[in-house]
PDB file of C-alpha atoms and ligand atoms in Angstrom:
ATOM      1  CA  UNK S 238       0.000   0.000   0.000  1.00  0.00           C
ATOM      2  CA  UNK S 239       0.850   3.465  -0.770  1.00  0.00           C
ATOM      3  CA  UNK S 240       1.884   5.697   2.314  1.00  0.00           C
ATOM      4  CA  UNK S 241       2.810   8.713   0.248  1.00  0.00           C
ATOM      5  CA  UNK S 242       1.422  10.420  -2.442  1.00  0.00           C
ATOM      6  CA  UNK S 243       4.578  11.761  -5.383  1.00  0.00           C
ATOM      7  CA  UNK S 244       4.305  15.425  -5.666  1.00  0.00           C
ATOM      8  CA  UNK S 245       5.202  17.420  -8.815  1.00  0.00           C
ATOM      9  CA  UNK S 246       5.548  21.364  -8.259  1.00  0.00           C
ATOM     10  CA  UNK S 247       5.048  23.613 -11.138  1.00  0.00           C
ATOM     11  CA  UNK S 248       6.077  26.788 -10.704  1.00  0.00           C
ATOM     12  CA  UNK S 249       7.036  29.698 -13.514  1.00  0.00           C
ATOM     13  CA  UNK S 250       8.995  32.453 -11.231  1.00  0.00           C
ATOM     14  CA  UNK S 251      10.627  33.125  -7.634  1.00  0.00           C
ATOM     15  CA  UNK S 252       9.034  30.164  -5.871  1.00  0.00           C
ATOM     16  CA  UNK S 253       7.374  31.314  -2.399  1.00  0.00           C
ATOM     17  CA  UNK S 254       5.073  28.883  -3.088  1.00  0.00           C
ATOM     18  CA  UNK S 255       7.304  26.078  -3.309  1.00  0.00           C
ATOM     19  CA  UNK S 256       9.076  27.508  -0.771  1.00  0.00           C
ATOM     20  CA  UNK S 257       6.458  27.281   1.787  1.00  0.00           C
ATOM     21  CA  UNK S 258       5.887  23.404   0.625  1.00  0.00           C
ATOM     22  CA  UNK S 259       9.199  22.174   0.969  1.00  0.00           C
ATOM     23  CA  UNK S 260       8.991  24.352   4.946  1.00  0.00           C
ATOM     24  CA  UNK S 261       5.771  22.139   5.392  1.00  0.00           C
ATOM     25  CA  UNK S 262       7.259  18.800   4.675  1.00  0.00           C
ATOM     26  CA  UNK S 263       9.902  19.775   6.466  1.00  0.00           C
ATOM     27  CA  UNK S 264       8.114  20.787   9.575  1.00  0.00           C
ATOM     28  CA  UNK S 265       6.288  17.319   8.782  1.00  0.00           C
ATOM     29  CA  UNK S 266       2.620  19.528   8.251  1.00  0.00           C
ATOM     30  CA  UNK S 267       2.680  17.654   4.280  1.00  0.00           C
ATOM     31  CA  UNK S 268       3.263  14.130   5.691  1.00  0.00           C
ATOM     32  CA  UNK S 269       0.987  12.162   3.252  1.00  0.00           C
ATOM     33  CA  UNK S 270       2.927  13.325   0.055  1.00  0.00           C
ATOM     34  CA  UNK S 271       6.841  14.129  -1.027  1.00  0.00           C
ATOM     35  CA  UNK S 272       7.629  16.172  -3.257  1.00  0.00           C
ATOM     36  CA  UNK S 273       9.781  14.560  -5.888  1.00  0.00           C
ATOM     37  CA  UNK S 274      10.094  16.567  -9.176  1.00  0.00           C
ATOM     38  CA  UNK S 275       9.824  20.622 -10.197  1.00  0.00           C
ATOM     39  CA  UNK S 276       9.040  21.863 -13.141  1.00  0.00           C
ATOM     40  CA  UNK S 277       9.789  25.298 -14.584  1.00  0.00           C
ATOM     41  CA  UNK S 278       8.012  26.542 -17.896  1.00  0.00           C
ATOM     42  CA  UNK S 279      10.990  28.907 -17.290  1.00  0.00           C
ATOM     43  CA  UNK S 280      14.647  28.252 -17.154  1.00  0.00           C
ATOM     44  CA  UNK S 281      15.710  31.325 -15.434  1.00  0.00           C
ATOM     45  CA  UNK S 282      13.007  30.989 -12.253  1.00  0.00           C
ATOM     46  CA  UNK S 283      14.302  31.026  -8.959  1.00  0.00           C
ATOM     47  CA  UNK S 284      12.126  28.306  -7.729  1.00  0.00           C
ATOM     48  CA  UNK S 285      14.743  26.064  -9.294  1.00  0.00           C
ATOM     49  CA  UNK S 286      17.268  27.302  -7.238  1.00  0.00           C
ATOM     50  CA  UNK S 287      14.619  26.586  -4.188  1.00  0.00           C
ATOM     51  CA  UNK S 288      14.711  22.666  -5.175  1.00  0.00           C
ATOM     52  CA  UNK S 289      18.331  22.257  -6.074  1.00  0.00           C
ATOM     53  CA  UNK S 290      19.253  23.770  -2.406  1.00  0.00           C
ATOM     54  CA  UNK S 291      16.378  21.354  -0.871  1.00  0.00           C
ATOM     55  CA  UNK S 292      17.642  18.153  -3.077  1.00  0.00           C
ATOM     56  CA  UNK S 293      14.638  17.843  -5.306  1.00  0.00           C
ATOM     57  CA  UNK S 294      15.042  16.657  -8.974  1.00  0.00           C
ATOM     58  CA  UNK S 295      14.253  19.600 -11.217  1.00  0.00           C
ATOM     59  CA  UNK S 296      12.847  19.528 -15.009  1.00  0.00           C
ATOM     60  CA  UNK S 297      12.831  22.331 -17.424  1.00  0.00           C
ATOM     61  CA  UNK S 298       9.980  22.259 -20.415  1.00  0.00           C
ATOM     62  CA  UNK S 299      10.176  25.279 -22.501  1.00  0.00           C
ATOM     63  CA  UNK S 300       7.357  25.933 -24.954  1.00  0.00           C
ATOM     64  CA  UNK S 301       9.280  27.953 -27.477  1.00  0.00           C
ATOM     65  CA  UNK S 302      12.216  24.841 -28.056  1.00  0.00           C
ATOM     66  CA  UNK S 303       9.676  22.163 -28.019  1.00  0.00           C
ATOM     67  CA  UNK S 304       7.629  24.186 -30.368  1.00  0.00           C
ATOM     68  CA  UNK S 305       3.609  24.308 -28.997  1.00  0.00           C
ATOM     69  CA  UNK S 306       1.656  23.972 -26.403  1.00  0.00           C
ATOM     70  CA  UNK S 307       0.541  20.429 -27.372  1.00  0.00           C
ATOM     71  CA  UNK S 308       4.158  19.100 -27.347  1.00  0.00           C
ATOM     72  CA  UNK S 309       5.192  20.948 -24.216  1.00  0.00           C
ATOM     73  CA  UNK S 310       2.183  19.129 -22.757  1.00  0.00           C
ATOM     74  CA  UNK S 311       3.177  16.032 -24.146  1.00  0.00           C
ATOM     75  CA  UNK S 312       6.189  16.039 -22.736  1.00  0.00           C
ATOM     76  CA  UNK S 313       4.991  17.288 -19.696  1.00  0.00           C
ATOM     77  CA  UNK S 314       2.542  13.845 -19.332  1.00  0.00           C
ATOM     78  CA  UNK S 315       5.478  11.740 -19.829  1.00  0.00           C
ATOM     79  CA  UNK S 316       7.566  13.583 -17.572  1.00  0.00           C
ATOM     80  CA  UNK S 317       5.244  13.144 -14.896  1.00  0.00           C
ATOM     81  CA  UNK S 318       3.950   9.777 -15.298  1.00  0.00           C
ATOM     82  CA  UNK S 319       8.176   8.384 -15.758  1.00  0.00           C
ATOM     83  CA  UNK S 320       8.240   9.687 -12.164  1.00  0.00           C
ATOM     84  CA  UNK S 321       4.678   7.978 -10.914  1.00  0.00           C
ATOM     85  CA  UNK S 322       3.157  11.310  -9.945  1.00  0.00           C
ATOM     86  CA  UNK S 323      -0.255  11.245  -8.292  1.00  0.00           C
ATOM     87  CA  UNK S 324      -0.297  14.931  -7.384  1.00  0.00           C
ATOM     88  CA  UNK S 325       0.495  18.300  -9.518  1.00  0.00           C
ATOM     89  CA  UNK S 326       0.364  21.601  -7.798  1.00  0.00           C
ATOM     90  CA  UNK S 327       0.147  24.677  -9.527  1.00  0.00           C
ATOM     91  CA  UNK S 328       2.710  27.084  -7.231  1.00  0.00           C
ATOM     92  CA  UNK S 329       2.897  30.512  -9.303  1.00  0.00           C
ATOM     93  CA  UNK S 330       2.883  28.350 -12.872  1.00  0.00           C
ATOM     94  CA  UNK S 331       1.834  30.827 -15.425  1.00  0.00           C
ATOM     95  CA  UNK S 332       0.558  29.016 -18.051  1.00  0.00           C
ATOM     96  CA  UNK S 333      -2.994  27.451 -19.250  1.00  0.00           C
ATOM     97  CA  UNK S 334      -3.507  24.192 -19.422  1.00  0.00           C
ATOM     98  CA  UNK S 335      -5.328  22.158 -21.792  1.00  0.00           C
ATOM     99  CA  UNK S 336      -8.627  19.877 -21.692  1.00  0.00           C
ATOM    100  CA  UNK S 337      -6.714  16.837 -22.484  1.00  0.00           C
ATOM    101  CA  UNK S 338      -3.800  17.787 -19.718  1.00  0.00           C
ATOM    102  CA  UNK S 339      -6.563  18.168 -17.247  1.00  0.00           C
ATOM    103  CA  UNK S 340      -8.217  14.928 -17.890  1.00  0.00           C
ATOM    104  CA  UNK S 341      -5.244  13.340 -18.024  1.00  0.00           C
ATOM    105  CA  UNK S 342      -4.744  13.641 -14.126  1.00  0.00           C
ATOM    106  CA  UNK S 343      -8.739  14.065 -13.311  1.00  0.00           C
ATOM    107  CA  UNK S 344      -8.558  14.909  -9.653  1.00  0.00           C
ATOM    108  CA  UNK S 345      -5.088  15.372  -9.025  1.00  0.00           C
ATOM    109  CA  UNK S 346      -4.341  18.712 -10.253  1.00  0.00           C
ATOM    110  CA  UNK S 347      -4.094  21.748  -7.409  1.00  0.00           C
ATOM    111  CA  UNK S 348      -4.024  25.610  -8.269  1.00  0.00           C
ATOM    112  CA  UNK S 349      -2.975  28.376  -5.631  1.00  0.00           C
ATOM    113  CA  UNK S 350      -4.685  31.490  -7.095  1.00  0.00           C
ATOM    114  CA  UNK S 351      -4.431  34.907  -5.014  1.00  0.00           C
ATOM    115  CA  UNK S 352      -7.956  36.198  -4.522  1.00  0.00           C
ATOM    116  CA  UNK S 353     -11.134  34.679  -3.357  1.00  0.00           C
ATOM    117  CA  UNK S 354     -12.596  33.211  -6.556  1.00  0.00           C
ATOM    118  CA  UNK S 355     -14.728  33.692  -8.059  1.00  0.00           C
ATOM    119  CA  UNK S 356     -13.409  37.228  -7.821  1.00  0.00           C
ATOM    120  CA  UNK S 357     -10.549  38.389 -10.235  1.00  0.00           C
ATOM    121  CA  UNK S 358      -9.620  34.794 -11.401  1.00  0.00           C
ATOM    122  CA  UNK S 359      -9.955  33.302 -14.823  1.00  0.00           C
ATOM    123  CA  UNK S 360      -8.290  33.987 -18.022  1.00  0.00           C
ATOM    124  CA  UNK S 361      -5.697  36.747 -17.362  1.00  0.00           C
ATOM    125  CA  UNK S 362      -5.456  37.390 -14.182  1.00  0.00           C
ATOM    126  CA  UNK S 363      -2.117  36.341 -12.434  1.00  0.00           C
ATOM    127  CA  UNK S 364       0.508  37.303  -9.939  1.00  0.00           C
ATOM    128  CA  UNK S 365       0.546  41.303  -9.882  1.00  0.00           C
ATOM    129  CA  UNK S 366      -2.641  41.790 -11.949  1.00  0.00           C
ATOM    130  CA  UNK S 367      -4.705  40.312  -9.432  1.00  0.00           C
ATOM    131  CA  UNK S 368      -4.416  42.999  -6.884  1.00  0.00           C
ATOM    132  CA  UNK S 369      -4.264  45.976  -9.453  1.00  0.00           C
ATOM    133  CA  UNK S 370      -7.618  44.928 -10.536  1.00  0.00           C
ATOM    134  CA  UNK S 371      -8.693  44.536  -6.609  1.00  0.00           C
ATOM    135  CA  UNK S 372      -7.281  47.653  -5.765  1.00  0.00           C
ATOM    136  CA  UNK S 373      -9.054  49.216  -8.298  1.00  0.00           C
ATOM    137  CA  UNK S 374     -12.366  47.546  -7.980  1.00  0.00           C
ATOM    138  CA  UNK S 375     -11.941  49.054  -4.420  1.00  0.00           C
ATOM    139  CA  UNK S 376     -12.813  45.658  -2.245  1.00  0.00           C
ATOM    140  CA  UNK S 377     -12.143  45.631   1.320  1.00  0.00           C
ATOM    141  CA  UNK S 378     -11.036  42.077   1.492  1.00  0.00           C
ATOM    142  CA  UNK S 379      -9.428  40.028  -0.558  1.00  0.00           C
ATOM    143  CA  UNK S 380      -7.479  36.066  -0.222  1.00  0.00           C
ATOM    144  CA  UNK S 381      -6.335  33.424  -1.758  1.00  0.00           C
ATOM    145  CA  UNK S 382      -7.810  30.124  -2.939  1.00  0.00           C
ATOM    146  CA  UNK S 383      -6.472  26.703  -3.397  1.00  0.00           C
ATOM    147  CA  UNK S 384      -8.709  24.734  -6.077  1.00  0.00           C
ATOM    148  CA  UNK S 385      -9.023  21.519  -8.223  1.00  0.00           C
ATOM    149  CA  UNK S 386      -7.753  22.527 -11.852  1.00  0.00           C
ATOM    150  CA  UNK S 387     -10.212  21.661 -14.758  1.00  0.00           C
ATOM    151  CA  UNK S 388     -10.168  23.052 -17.922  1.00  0.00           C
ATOM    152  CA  UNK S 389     -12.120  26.452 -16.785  1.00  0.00           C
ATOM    153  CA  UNK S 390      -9.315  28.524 -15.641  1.00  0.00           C
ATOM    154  CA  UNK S 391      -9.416  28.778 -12.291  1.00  0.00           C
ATOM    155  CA  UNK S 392     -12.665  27.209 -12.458  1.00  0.00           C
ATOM    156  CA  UNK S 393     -12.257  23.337 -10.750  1.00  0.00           C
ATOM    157  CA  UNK S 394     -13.930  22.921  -7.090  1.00  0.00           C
ATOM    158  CA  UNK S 395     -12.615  24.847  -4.171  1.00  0.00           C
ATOM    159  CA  UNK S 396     -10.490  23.025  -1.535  1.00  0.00           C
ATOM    160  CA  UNK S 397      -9.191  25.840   0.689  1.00  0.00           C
ATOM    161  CA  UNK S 398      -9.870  29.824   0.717  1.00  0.00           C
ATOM    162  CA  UNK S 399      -8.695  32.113   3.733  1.00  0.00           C
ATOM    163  CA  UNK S 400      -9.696  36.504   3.455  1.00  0.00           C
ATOM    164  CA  UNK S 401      -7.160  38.909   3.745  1.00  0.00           C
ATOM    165  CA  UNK S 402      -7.509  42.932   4.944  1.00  0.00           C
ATOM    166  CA  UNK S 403      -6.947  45.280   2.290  1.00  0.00           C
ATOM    167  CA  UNK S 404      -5.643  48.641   4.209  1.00  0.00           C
ATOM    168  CA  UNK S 405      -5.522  52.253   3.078  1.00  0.00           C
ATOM    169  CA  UNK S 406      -2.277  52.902   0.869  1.00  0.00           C
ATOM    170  CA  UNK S 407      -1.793  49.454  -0.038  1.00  0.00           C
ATOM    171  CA  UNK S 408       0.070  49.544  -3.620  1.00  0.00           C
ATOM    172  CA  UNK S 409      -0.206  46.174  -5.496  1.00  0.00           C
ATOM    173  CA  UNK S 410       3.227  45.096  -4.161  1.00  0.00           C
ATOM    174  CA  UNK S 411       2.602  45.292  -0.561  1.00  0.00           C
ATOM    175  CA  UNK S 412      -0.759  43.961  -1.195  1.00  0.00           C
ATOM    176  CA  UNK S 413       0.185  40.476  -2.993  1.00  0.00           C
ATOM    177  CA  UNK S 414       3.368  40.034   0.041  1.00  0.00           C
ATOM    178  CA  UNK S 415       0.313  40.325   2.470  1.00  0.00           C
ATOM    179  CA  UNK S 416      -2.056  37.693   1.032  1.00  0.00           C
ATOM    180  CA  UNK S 417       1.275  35.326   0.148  1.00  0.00           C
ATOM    181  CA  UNK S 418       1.802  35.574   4.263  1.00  0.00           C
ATOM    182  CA  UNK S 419      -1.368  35.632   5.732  1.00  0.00           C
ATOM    183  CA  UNK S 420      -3.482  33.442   2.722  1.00  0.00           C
ATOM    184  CA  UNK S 421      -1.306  31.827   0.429  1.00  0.00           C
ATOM    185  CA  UNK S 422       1.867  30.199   2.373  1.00  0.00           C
ATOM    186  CA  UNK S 423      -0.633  28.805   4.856  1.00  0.00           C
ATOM    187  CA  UNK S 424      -3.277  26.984   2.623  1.00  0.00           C
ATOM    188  CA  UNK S 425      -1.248  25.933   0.048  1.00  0.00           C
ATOM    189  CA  UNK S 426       0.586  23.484   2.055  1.00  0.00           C
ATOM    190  CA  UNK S 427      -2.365  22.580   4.331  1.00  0.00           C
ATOM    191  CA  UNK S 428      -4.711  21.503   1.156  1.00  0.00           C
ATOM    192  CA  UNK S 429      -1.821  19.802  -0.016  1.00  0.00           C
ATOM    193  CA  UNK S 430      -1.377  17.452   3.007  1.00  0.00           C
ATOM    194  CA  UNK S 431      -5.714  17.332   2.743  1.00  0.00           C
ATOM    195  CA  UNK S 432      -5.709  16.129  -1.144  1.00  0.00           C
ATOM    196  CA  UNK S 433      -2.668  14.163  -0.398  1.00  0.00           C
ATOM    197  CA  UNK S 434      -4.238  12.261   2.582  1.00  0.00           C
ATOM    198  CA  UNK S 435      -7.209  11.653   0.569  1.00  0.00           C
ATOM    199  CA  UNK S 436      -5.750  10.642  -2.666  1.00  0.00           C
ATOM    200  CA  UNK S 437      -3.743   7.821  -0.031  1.00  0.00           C
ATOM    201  CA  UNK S 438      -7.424   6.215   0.350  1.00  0.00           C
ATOM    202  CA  UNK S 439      -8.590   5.810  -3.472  1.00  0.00           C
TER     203      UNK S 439
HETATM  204  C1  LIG U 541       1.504  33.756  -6.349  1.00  0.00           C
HETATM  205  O1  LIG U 541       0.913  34.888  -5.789  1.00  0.00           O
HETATM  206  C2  LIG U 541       0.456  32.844  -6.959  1.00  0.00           C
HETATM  207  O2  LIG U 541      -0.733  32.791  -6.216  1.00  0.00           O
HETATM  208  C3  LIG U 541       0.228  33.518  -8.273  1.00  0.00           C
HETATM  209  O3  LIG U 541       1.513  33.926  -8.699  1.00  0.00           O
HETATM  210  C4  LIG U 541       2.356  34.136  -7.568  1.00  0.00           C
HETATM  211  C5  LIG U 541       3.596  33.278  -7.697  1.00  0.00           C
HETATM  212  O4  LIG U 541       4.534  33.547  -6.688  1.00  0.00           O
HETATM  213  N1  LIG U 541      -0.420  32.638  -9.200  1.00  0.00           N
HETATM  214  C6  LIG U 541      -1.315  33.039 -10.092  1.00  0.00           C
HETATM  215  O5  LIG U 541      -1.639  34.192 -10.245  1.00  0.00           O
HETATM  216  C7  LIG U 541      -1.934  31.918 -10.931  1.00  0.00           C
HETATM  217  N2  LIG U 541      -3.129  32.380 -11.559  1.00  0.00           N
HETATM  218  P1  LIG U 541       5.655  32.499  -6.270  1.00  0.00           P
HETATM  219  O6  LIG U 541       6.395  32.094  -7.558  1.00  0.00           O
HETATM  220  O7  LIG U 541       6.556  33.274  -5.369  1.00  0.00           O
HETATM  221  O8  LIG U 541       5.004  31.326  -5.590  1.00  0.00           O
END
């Protein structure tokens, strides 16, 4: 019998995200899952600096070499499935994935997205842009959310959401360090361990 899930991290930038996973397993709160591979749509991101100093195996897929999305995603499959991956979590990956991706792993796909969805998600709204378009909107609160991934971006069913404060002054910037700290860092690695543990019982 399985007693831990194999975790793939996909991440696209600097890697708080991951970050706050690899703290988690470390401080044994992700027990039911390891993370064993990260992959960058990006070879410069510092999140693969994050997994080389915490001994993970790292894989870089670029979309412009491999020549389209389908192929990247192709290769992406295989990637996964060579190292027997039963959970993907989105960490800061900027990129859409397809139908046939999301089928592929039905159920074992996880997004962090920073705001409470269904506010400011969906098709263009990432990192920074979510808390312009909050800020501008003028809401008083504001979060993060940590969901299944289907193919409706940012549309799969919600695990985990926790509300942040918006104050007076806040720019974009200080905004998005706020909801990483008090939202993001926090349920990310808690509905990881939760799909994990439950993904141990199918
Ligand atoms: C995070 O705020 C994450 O929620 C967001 O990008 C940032 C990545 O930071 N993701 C999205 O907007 C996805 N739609 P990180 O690389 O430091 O984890």
């Amino acid at each position: 019998m399985l007693n831990q899930i194999n975790i793939a991290v996909l991440v696209s930038g600097g890697g708080t995200n991951l970050q706050a996973l690899i703290n988690a397993q470390d401080s044994g709160i992700i027990k039911s899952g390891k993370i064993t591979l990260v992959v960058s749509n990006n070879k410069d991101a510092y999140a693969l600096e994050r997994a080389k100093k915490a001994n993970i195996e790292t894989a870089v897929l670029l979309k412009k070499e491999l020549g389209s999305q389908e192929i990247f995603e192709d290769k992406l499959i295989e990637t996964l499935k060579a190292h027997n991956i039963g959970l993907i979590v989105l960490a800061g990956f900027m990129s859409i994935l397809s139908e046939k991706f999301t089928k592929t792993f039905e159920g074992r796909i996880i997004n962090v997205h920073p705001s409470l969805i269904p506010s400011f998600c969906g098709k263009g709204f990432y990192g920074l842009k979510v808390h312009e378009e909050a800020l501008k909107y003028g809401v008083k609160v504001t979060g993060a959310t940590v969901h299944f991934v289907n193919e409706i971006p940012d549309g799969g069913k919600i695990i985990m959401q926790k509300a942040v404060e918006i104050q007076d002054g806040d720019t974009p910037e200080v905004l998005q360090k706020r909801v990483m700290e008090q939202a993001e860092w926090i349920i990310l690695p808690n509905a990881t361990e939760k799909v994990c543990s439950e993904l141990l019982k199918v």
